[in-house]
Coordinates of C-alpha atoms in Angstrom, one line a residue:
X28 CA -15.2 24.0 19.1
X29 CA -11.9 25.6 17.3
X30 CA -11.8 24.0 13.8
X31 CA -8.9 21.9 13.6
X32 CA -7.1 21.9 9.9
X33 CA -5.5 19.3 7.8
X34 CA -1.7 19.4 8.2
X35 CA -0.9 20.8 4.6
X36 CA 2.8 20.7 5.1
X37 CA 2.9 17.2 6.3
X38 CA 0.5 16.1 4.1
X39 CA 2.6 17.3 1.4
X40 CA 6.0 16.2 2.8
X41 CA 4.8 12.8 2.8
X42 CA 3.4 12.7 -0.5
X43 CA 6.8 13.4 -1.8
X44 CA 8.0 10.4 0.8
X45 CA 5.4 8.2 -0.3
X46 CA 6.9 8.5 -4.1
X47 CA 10.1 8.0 -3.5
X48 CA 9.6 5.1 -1.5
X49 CA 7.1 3.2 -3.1
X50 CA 9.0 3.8 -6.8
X51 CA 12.6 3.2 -5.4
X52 CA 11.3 0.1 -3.1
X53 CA 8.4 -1.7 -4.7
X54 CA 7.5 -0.1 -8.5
X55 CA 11.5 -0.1 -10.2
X56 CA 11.9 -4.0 -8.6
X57 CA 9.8 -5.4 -11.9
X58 CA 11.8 -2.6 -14.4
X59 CA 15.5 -3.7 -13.0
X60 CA 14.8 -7.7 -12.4
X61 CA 15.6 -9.0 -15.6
X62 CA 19.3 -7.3 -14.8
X63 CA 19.7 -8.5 -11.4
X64 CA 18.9 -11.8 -12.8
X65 CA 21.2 -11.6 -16.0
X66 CA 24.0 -10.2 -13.3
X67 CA 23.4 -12.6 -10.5
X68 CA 23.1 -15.7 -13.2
X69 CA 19.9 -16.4 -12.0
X70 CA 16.4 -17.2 -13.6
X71 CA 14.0 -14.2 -13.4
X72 CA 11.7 -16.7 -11.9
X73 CA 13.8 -17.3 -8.8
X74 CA 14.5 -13.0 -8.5
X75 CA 10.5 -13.2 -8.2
X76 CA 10.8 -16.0 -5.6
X77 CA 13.1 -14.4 -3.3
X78 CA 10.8 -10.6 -3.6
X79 CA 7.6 -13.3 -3.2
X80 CA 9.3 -14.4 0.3
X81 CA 10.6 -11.3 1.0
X82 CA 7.1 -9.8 0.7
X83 CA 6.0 -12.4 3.2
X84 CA 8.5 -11.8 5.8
X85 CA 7.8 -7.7 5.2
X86 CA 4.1 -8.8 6.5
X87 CA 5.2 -10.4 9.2
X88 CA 7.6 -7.6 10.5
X89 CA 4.3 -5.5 10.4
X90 CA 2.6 -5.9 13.8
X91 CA 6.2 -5.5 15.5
X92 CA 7.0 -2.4 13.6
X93 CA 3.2 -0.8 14.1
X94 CA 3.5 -1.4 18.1
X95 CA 7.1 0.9 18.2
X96 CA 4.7 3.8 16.2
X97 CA 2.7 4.1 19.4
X98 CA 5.9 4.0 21.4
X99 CA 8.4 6.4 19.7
X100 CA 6.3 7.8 16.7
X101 CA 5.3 6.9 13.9
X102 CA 7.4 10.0 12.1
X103 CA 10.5 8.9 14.0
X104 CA 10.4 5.1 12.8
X105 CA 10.0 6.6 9.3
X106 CA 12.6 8.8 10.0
X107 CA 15.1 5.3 10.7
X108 CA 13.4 3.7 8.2
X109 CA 14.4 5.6 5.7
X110 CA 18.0 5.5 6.8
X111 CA 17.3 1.4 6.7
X112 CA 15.9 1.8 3.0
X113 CA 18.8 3.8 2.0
X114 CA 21.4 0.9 3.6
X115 CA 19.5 -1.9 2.4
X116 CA 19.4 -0.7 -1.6
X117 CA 23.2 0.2 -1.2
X118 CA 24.0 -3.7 0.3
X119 CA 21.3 -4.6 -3.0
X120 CA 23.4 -2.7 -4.7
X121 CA 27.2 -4.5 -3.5
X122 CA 25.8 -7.5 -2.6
X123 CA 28.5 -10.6 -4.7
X124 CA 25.9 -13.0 -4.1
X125 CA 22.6 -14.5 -4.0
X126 CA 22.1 -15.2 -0.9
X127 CA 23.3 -11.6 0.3
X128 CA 21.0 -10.3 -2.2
X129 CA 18.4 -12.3 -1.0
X130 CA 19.4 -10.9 2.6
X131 CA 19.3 -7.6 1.5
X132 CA 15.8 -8.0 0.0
X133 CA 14.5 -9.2 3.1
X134 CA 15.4 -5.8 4.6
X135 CA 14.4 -3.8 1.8
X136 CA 10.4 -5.2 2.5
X137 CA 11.3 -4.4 5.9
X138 CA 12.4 -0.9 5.7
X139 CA 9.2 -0.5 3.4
X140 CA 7.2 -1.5 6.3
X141 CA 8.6 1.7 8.1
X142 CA 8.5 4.1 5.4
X143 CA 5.5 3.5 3.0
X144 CA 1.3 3.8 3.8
X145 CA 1.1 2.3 6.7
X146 CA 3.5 4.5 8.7
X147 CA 2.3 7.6 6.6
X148 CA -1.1 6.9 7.8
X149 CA 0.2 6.5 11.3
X150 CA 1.6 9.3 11.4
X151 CA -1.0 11.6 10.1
X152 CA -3.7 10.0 12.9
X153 CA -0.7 11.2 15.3
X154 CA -0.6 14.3 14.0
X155 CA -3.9 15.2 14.0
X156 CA -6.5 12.4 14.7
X157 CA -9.5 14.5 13.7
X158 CA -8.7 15.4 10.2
X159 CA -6.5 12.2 9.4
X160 CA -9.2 10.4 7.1
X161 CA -9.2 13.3 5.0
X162 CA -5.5 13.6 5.1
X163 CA -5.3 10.2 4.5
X164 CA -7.5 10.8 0.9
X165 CA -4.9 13.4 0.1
X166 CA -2.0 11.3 0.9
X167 CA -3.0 8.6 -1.7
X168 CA -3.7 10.7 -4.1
X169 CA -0.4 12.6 -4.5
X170 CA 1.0 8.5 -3.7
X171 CA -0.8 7.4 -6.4
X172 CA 1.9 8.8 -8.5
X173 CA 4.7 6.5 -7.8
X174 CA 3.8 4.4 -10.6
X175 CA 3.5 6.6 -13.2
X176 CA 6.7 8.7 -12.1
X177 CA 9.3 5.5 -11.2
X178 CA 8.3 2.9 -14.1
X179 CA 9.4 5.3 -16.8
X180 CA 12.8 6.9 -14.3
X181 CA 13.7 3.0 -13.8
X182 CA 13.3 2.3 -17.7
X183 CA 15.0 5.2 -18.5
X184 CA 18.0 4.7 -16.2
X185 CA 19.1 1.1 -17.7
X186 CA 19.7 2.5 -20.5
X187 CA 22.4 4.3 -18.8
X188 CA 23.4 2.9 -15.7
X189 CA 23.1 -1.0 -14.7
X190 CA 20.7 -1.5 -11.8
X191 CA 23.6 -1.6 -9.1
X192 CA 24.1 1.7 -9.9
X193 CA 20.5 2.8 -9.8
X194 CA 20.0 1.3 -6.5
X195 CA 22.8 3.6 -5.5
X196 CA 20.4 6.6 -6.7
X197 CA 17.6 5.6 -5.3
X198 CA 19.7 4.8 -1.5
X199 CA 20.1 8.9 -2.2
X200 CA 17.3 9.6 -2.9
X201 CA 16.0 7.7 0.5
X202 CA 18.9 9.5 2.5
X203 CA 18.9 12.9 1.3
X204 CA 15.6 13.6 0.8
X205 CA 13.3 11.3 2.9
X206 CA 15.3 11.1 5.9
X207 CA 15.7 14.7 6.4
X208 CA 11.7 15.3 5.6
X209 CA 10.5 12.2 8.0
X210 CA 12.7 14.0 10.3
X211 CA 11.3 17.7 10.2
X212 CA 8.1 16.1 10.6
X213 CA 8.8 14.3 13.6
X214 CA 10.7 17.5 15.0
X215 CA 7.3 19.1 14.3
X216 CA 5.4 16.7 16.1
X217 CA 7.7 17.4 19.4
X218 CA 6.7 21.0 18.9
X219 CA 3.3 20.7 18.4
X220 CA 3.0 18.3 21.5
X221 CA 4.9 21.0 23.5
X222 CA 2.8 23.8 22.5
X223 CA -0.2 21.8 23.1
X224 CA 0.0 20.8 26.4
X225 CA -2.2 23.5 27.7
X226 CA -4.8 21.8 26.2
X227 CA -6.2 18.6 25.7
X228 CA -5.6 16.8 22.7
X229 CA -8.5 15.7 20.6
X230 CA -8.8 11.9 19.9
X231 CA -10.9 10.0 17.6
X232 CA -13.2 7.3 19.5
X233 CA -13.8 4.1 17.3
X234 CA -17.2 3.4 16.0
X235 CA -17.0 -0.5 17.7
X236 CA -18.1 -1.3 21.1
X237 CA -15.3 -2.8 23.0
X238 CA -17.0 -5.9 23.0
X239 CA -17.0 -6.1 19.5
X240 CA -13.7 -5.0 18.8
X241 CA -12.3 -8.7 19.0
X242 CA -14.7 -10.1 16.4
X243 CA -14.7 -6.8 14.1
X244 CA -10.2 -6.7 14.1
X245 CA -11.0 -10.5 12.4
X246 CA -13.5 -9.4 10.3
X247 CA -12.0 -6.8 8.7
X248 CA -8.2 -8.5 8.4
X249 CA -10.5 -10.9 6.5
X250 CA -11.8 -8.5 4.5
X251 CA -8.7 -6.6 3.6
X252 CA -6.7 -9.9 3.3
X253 CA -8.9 -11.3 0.3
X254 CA -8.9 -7.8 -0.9
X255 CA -5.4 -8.5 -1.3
X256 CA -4.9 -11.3 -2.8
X257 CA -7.5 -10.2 -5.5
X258 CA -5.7 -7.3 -6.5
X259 CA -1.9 -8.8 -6.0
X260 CA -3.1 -11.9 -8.2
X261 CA -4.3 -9.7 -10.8
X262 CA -1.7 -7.5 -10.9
X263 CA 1.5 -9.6 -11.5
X264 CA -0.3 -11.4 -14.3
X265 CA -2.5 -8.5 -16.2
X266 CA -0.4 -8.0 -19.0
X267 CA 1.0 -11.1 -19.9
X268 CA -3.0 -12.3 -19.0
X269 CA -4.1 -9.9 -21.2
X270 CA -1.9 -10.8 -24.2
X271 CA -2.8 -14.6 -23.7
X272 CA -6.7 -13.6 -23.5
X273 CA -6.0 -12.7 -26.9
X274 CA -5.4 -8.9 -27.0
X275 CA -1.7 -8.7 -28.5
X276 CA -0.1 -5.4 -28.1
X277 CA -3.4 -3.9 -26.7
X278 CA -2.4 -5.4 -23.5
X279 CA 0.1 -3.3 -22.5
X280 CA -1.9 -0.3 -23.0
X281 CA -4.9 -1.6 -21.2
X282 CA -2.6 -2.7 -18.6
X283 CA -1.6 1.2 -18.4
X284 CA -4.9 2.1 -17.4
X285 CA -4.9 1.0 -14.1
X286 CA -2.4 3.7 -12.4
X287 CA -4.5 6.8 -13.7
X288 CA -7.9 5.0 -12.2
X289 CA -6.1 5.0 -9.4
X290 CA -5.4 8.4 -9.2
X291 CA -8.8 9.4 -10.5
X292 CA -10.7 7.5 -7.6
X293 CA -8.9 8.9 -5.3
X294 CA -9.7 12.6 -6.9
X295 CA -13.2 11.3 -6.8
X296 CA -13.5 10.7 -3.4
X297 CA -11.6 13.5 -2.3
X298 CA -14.2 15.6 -4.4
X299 CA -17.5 14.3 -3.7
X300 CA -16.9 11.3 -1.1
X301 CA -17.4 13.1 1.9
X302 CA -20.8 11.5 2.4
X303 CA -19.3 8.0 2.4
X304 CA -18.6 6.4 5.7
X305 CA -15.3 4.1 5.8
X306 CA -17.3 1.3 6.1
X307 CA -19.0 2.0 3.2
X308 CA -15.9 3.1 0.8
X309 CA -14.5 -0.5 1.6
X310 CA -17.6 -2.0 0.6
X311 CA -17.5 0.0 -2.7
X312 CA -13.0 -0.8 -3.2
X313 CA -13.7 -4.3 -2.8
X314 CA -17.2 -4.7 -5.3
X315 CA -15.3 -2.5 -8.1
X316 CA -12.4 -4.6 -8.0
X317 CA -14.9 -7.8 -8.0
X318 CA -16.8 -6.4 -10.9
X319 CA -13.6 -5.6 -13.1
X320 CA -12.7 -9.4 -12.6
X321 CA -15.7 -10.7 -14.1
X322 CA -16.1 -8.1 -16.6
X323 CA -13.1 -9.6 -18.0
X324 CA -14.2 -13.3 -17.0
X325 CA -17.0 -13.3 -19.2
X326 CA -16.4 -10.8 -22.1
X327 CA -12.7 -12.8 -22.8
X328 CA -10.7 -10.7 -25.9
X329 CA -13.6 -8.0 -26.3
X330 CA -11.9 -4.8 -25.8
X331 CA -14.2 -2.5 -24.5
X332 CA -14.9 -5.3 -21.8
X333 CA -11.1 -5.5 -21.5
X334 CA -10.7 -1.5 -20.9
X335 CA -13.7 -1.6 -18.1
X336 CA -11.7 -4.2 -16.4
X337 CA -8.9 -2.1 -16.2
X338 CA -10.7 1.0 -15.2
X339 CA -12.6 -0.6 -12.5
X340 CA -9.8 -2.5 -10.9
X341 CA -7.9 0.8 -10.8
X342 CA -10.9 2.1 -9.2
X343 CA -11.0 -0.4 -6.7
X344 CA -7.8 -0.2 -5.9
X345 CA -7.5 3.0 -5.3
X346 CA -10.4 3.2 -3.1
X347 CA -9.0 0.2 -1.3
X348 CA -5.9 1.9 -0.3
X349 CA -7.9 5.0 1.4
X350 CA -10.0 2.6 3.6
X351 CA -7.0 0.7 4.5
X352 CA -5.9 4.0 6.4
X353 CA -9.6 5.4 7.0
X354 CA -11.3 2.2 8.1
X355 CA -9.5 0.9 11.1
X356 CA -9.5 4.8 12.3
X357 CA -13.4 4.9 12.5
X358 CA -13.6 1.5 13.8
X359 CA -11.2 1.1 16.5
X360 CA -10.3 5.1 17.2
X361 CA -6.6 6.8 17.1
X362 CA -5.5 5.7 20.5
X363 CA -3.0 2.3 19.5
X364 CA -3.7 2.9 15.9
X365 CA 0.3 1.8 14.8
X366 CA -0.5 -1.5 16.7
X367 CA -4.0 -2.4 15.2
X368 CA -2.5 -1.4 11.4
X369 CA 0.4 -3.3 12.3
X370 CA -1.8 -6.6 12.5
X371 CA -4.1 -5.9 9.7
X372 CA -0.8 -5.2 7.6
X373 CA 0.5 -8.8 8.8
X374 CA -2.3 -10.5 7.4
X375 CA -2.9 -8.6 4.3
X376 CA 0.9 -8.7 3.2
X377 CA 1.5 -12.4 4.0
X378 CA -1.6 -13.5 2.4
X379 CA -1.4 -11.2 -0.6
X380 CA 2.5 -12.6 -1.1
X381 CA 0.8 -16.1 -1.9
X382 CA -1.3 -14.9 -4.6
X383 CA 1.0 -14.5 -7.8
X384 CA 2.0 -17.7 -7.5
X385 CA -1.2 -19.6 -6.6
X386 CA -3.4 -17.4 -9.3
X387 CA -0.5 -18.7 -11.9
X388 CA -1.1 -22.4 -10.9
X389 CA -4.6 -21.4 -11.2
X390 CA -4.5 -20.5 -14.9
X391 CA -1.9 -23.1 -15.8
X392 CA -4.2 -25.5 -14.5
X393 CA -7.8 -24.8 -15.1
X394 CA -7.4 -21.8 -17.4
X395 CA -7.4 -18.2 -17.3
X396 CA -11.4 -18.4 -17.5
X397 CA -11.8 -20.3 -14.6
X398 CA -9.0 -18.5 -12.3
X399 CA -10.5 -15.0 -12.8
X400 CA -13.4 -17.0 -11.6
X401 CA -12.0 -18.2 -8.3
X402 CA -10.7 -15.0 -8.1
X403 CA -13.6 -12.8 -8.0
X404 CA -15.4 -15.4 -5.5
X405 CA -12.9 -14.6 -3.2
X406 CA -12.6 -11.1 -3.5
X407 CA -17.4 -11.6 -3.0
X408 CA -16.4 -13.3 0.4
X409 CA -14.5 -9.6 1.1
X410 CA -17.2 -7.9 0.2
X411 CA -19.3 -10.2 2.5
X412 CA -16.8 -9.2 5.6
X413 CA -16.9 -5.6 4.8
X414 CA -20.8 -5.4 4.7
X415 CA -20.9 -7.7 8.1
X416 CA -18.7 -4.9 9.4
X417 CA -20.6 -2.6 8.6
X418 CA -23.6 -3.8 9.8
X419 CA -22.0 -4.2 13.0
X420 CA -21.0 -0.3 13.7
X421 CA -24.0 1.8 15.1
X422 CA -22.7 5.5 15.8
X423 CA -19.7 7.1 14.0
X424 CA -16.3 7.5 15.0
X425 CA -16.5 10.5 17.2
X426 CA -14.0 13.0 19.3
X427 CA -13.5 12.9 22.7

C-alpha cells in the first residue's frame, strides 16, 4: 500500500486560519468588552450575558452546520464562513444599538461554528481520512497560539483604536486572508478529487459496531459535554478565583500558564503520543483537567499547588481539544464525520455556555472550596464515560 502523507500545505493554511479566527472571534471578546460596554452604556455583566447566549445559540447552529460539510465541503463552508465572520464583526462594529449588537453577536458564534476546529477538523478528515488524527495533532498545536498572539494584539490596539475600529481589522483580516486560504484549499480539494478518480479513495472505518454506535454517540457527547463545562467554568473565573483564593498579583501570572501547557501537550503528543489510542488520550484530557481542580481544591493559596493547577489544566485542555477531532474519527469512521461533530459540538457548546454562570452561583453560594469540588465530580463522571467508551471499542479504526 502507497503511503499516504499529511497535507503540509493545508495543515499549515489552516493553522494560520485557526489563529485568526479564534483571536479575532473568541480570545479579543474578554480584551475589548469593557469598551463595548462603556460605548454601548451597558454593564460588563450584561456584554457577558449576551456572548453567554450567544455561545448557546452558536451550539445549537452546530449539527445544522456539520450536516452541509458532508454536502458541499467542509473547506467551502469555511470558505463562506469566513466571508460571514468578516460581515458579522463589521455590523459588531456599526451596530447603534444593543439589540443589533446583540444580533450581530449571535452571528459572530455562528460564523465561528464554520470557521474554527470543528470545520478545520472536517476538513482535514475530507482531505485525507487516513492521516487526519495526526493532522489533527498538528492543527492544534500551531491553534494553540491564538491566545498568546491575540490577547496582547487586542490589548495593544485599545490603546490606539477603540474596539469599533479593531473589529474593523479583524473583518480584514477574516476577508483578506482567511477567505482567500479556505478557498485555495477547497479549490484543492476539487483537484485532488479529480485527479483521484482512477482510484479509490481510502476511508477510515470507525472502531464501533453499528450496533453500538447509538449508545457510544451518547456516551461520548456525555463525556465531552462535562469536559466542557469543567474547563469553561474554570476558565472565566481563574484569575479573579485565584486572587480571592488568596494569591494577589500571582494570579494573573499563574493564570498565564495555562496557554503554554496547552501548546506543550500538544508538542507532547505530537512527539511521543503515537502509542495512545483516541480513546485513551480522552481518558488522559479529562483526568489532568480533574486533577488540576483538586490540586487547587485542597492546597487553597499554596503556590506551588496553585502553579500545578495551572499546568495541568492546560494539559488537559489541550489534550482535550485533539480528541475532540481524533475521537469521533476512530469511533464512528470519516464517512458523515461533519454530521456526527456537528451533534457532539451542539451538546458540548450549549452545555459549556451554562457553566460561567452556574460555577459563579456555585462560589457565591457555598464557596470557592466547595465549587471546585462539584466541579471536579463532574468532570470524574467524564472520565467515567470516556473509560465506558473505551471499554466498548474492540478493533481500531481501520481503512477500507
Amino acid at each position: 500500500m502507497h503511503k499516504i502523507k499529511v497535507p503540509a500545505g493545508i495543515v499549515s493554511a489552516l493553522g494560520v486560519t485557526q489563529i485568526i479566527g479564534y483571536g479575532t472571534l473568541y480570545y479579543s471578546f474578554s480584551i475589548l468588552s469593557p469598551g463595548m460596554a462603556k460605548d454601548l452604556g451597558i454593564s460588563l455583566e450584561r456584554v457577558f450575558a449576551v456572548f453567554s447566549v450567544s455561545l448557546f445559540i452558536g451550539g445549537l447552529s452546530a449539527p445544522f452546520i456539520g450536516m452541509h460539510m458532508d454536502r458541499i465541503g467542509a473547506a467551502s463552508v469555511m470558505t463562506l464562513g469566513s466571508g460571514l465572520a468578516a460581515f458579522t464583526l463589521a455590523l459588531c462594529a456599526w451596530s447603534p444599538s444593543v439589540v443589533l449588537f446583540a444580533l450581530a453577536v449571535v452571528l459572530l458564534e455562528v460564523s465561528s461554528g464554520m470557521v474554527q476546529y470543528q470545520a478545520a477538523f472536517a476538513t482535514l478528515v475530507q482531505s485525507e481520512p487516513r492521516t487526519a488524527s495526526r493532522s489533527i495533532t498538528y492543527l492544534t498545536l500551531i491553534g494553540g497560539f491564538a491566545s498568546t498572539i491575540f490577547w496582547p494584539i487586542a490589548a495593544t490596539l485599545t490603546g490606539y483604536l477603540s474596539w469599533r475600529e479593531i473589529y474593523l481589522v479583524f473583518a480584514a483580516l477574516n476577508l483578506l486572508v482567511c477567505m482567500p486560504l479556505h478557498y485555495w484549499i477547497m479549490r484543492a480539494g476539487k483537484a485532488g478529487s479529480k485527479l483521484g478518480e482512477t482510484r479509490p479513495r481510502e476511508v477510515v472505518i470507525g472502531a464501533l459496531e453499528p450496533q453500538a454506535r447509538r449508545r457510544g454517540m451518547l456516551l461520548v457527547s456525555f463525556a465531552f459535554s462535562l469536559s466542557g463545562f469543567t474547563l469553561a467554568a474554570i476558565l472565566a473565573h481563574m484569575v479573579p478565583m485565584l486572587g480571592a483564593i488568596g494569591l494577589g498579583s500571582a494570579a494573573v501570572v499563574i493564570g498565564s500558564l495555562f496557554g503554554p501547557a496547552q501548546v506543550m501537550s500538544r508538542l507532547i503528543n505530537m512527539v511521543f503520543g503515537k502509542s495512545l489510542s483516541p480513546p485513551a488520550l480522552a481518558i488522559v484530557s479529562a483526568a489532568l483537567m480533574v486533577l488540576g481542580i483538586l490540586i487547587l481544591g485542597l492546597s487553597g493559596d499554596w503556590l506551588p499547588g496553585a502553579v500545578a493547577f495551572a499546568v495541568c489544566l492546560g494539559l488537559g485542555s489541550g489534550i482535550n481539544s485533539i480528541a475532540q477531532g481524533s475521537l469521533p474519527l476512530y469511533l464512528f469512521g470519516s464517512a458523515g464525520y461533519g454530521a456526527i461533530t456537528g451533534k457532539m459540538a451542539a451538546a458540548r457548546l450549549a452545555v459549556g455556555a451554562a457553566a460561567p454562570f452556574l460555577f459563579a452561583t456555585t462560589m457565591e453560594n457555598l464557596g470557592i472550596a466547595m465549587a471546585l469540588l462539584v466541579n471536579a465530580l463532574l468532570g470524574t463522571l467524564g472520565v467515567a464515560a470516556f473509560i465506558a467508551v473505551a471499554a466498548s471499542t474492540r478493533i481500531p479504526a481501520r481503512p477500507e
